[in-house]
Short mmCIF file of C-alpha atoms in Angstrom, two decimals:
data_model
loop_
_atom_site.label_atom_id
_atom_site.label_comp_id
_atom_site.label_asym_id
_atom_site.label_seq_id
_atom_site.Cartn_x
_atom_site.Cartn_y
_atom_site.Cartn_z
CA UNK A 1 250.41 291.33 59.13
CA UNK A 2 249.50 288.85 56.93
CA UNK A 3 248.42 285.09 57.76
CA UNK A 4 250.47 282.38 55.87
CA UNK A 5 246.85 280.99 55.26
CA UNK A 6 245.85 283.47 53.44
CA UNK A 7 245.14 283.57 49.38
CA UNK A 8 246.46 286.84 48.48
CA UNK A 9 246.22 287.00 44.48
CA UNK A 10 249.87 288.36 42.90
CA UNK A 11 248.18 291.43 41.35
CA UNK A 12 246.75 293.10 44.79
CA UNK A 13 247.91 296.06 46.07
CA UNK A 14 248.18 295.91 50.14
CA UNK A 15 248.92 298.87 51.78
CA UNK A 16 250.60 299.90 55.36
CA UNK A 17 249.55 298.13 58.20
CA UNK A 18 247.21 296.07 57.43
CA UNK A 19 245.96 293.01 59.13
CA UNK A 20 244.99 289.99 56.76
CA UNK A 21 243.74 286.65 59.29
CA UNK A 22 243.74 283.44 58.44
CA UNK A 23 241.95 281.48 55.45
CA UNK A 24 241.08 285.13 54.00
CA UNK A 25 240.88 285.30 49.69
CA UNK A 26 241.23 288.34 48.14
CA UNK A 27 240.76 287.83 44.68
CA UNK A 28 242.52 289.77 41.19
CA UNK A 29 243.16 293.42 40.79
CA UNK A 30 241.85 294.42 44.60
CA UNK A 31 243.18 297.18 45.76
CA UNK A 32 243.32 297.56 49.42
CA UNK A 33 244.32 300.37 51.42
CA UNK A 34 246.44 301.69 54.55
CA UNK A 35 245.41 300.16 58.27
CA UNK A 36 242.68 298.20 56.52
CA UNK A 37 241.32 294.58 58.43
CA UNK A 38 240.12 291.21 57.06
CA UNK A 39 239.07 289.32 58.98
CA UNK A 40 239.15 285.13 59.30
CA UNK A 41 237.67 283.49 56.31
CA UNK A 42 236.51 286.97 54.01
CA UNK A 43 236.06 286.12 50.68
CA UNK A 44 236.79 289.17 48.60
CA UNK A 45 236.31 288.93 45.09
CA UNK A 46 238.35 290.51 41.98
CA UNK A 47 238.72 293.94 41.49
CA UNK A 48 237.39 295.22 45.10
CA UNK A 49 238.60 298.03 46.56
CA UNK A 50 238.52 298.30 50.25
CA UNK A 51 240.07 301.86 51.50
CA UNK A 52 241.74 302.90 54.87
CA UNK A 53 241.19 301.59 58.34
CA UNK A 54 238.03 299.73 56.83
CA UNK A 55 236.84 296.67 58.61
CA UNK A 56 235.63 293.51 56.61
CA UNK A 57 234.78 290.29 58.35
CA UNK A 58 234.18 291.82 61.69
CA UNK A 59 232.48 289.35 64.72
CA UNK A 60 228.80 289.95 66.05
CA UNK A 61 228.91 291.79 69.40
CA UNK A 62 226.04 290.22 72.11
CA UNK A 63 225.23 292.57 74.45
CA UNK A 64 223.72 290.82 77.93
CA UNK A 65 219.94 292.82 77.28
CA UNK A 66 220.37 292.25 73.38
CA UNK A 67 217.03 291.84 71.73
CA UNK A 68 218.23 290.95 68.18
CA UNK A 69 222.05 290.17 68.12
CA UNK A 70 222.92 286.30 67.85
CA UNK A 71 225.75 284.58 69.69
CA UNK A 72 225.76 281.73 66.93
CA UNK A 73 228.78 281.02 64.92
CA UNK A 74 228.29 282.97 61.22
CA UNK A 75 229.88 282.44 57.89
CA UNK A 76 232.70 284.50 56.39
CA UNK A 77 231.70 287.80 54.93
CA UNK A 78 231.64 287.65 50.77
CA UNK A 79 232.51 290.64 48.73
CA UNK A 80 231.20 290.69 45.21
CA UNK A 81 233.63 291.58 42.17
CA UNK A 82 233.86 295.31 41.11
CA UNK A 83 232.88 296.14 44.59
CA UNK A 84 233.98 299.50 46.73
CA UNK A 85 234.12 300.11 50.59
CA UNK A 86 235.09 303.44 51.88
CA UNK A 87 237.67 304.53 54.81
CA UNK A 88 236.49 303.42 57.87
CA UNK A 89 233.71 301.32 57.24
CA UNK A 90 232.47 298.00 58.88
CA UNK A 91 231.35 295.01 57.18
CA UNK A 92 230.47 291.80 60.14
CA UNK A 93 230.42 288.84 59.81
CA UNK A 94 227.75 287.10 57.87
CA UNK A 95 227.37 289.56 55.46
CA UNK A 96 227.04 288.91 51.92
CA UNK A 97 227.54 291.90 49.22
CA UNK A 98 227.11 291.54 45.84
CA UNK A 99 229.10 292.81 42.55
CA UNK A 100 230.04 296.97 41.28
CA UNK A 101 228.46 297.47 45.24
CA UNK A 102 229.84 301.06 46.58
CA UNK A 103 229.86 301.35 50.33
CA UNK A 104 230.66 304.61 51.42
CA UNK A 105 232.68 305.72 53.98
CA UNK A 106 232.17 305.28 58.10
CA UNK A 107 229.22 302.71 56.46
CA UNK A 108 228.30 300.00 58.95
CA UNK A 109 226.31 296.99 57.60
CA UNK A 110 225.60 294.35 60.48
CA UNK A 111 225.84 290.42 60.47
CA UNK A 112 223.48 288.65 58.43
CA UNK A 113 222.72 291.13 56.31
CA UNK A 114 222.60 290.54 52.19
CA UNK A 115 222.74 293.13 49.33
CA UNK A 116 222.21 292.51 45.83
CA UNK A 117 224.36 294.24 42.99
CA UNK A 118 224.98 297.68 41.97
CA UNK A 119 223.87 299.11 45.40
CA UNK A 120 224.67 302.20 46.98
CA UNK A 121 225.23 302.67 50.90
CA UNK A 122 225.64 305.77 51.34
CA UNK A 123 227.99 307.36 54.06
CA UNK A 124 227.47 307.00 57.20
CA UNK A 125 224.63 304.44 56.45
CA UNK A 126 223.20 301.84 58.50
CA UNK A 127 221.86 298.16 58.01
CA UNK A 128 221.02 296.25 61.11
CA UNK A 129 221.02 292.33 60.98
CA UNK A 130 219.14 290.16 59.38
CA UNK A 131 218.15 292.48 56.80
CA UNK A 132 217.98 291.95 52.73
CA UNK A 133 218.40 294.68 50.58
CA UNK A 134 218.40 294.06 46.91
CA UNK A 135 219.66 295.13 43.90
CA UNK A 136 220.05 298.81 42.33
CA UNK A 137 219.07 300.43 45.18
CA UNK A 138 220.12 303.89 47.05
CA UNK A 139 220.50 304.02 50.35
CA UNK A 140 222.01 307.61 51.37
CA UNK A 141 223.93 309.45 53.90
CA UNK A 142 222.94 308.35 57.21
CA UNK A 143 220.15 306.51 56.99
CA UNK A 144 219.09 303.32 59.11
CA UNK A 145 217.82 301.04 58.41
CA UNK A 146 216.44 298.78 61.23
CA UNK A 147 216.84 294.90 61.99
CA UNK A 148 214.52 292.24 60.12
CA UNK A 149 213.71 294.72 57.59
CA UNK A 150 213.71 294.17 53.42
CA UNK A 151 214.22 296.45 51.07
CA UNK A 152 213.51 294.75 47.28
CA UNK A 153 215.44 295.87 44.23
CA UNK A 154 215.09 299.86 42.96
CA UNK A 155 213.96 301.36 46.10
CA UNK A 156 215.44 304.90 47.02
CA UNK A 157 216.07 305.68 50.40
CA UNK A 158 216.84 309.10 51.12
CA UNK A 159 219.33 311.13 54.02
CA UNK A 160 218.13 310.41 57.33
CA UNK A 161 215.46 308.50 56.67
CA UNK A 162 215.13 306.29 60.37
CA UNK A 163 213.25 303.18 60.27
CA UNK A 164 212.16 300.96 63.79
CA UNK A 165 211.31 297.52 64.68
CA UNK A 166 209.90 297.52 67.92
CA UNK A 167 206.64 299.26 69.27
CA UNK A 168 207.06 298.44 72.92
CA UNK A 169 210.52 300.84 72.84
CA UNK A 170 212.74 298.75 74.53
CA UNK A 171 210.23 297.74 77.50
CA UNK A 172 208.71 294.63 78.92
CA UNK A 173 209.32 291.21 77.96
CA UNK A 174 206.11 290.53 75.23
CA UNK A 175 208.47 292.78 73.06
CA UNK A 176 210.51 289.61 72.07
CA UNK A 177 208.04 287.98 70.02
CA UNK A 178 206.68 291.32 67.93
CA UNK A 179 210.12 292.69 66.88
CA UNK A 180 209.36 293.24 62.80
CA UNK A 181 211.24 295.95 60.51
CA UNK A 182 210.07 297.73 57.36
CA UNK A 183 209.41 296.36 54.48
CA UNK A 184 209.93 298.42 51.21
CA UNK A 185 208.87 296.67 47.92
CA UNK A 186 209.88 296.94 44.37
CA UNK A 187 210.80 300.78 43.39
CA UNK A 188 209.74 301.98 47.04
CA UNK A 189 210.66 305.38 47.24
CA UNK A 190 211.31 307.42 50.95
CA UNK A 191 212.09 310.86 51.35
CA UNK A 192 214.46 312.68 53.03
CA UNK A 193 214.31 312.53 57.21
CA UNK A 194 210.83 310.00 57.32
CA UNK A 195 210.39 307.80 60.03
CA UNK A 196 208.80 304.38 59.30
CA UNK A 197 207.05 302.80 62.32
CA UNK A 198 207.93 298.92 62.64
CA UNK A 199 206.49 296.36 60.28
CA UNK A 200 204.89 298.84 57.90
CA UNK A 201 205.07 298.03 54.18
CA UNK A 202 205.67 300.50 51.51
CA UNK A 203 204.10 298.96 48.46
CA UNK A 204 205.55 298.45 44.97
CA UNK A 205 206.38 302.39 43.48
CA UNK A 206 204.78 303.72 47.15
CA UNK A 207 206.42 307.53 47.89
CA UNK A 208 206.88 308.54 51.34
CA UNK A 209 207.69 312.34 51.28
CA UNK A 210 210.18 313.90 52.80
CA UNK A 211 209.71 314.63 56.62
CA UNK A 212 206.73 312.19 57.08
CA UNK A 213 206.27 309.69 59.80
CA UNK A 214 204.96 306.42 58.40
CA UNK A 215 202.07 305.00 60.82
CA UNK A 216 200.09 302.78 58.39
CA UNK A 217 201.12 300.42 55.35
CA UNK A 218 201.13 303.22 51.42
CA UNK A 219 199.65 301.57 48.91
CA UNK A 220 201.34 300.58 45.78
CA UNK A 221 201.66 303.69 43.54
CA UNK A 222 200.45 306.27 45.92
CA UNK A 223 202.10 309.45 47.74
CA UNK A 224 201.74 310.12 51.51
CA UNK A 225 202.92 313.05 53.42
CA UNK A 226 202.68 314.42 56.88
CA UNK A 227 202.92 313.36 60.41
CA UNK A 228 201.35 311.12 60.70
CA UNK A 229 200.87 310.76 57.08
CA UNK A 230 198.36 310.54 54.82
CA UNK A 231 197.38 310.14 50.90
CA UNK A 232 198.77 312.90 48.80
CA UNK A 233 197.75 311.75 45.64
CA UNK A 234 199.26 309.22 42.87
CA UNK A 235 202.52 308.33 41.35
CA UNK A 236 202.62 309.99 38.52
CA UNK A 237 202.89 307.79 35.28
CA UNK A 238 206.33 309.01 34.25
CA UNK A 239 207.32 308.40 37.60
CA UNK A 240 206.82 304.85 37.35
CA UNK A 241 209.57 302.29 37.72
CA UNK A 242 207.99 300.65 34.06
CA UNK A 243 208.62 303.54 32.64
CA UNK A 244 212.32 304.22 33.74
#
């Protein structure tokens, strides 16, 4: 089904059963697949590809106890030129994704949330709302990443890494005010299965190794390790995002 408002450019290819809403764009050369849904007012640039039963545009969900989800009206979602979203994922609402992006499949990147170019989410990925990732960054299979977090441009983020935003665990009211996700500065790096605690800060070039559990800020440059973990040592030079 297709809307008569939407602006379909002549050189798409739609597949099977798919549901385009009203005031959608889908710019030149997209290619989008079978079962696949845009919703109202998604902006897709040229030369996306968006694959089977993939959801773009999707509407916030407010759950009754909901801590962090927002019952305001959002923008359209935007999808950035050269851009790729695999089977099955979910794109809300809000959402803006910049250009030669690849989303992976069963992907699910909440309202709000903004990612500069060239980025990888990898399958099975998650970004919660209100978070900013930037550009050239990795974010692989099935990792979260929590709400109100920011991850700046040429951070890795590695499987199953699990970051958190809230220290009381889902009790007591005081909660509210203190929710704060992770921030992971310039060339951050995080290694496979961490946890980060909420509002920790992994400083420019900081490595987390894999397995650790993150209870205090790393300092720009330096390796921790260890649960909870600790300084391993320094960056070494070669490993430096300068001198990439």
């Amino acid at each position: 089904m297709h809307s008569s408002t939407a602006n379909i450019d002549a050189t798409c290819e739609i597949g099977e059963y798919c549901v385009i809403e009203n005031n959608v764009t889908i710019g030149k050369g997209c290619v989008i697949g079978h079962h696949v849904v845009i919703r109202e007012g998604t902006c897709i640039a040229d030369n996306v590809r968006i694959d089977d039963f993939a959801c773009v545009g999707k509407k916030q969900m407010k759950a009754a106890n909901s801590a962090v989800t927002t019952e305001k009206e959002l923008p359209a979602a935007q999808i950035g030129n050269n851009t790729i979203i695999g089977t099955h994922s979910v794109i809300y609402r809000g959402c803006e994704i910049g250009k030669g992006c690849l989303i992976a499949d069963f992907a699910c990147i909440r309202e709000e949330v903004t990612i500069g170019e060239k980025t990888i989410i990898g399958k099975g990925a998650t970004i919660e709302n209100q978070t900013s990732v930037g550009s050239y960054v990795k974010i692989q299979t099935n990792a979260y990443i929590t709400a109100y977090s920011k991850i700046e441009d040429n951070c890795f983020i590695a499987p199953c890494v699990v970051t958190s935003n809230d220290n009381y665990a889902g009790r007591s009211q005081e909660r509210f005010s203190h929710f704060k996700g992770v921030t992971v500065k310039k060339g951050g790096r995080i290694g496979a299965g961490s946890v980060i605690l909420p509002g920790k800060v992994i400083h420019e070039d900081g490595f987390v190794a894999a397995g650790s559990v993150v209870t205090k800020d790393v300092d720009s440059e330096t390796i921790v390790a260890g649960v909870p973990s600790k300084t391993f040592g320094k960056v070494s030079e070669n490993q430096l995002l300068k001198n990439q």
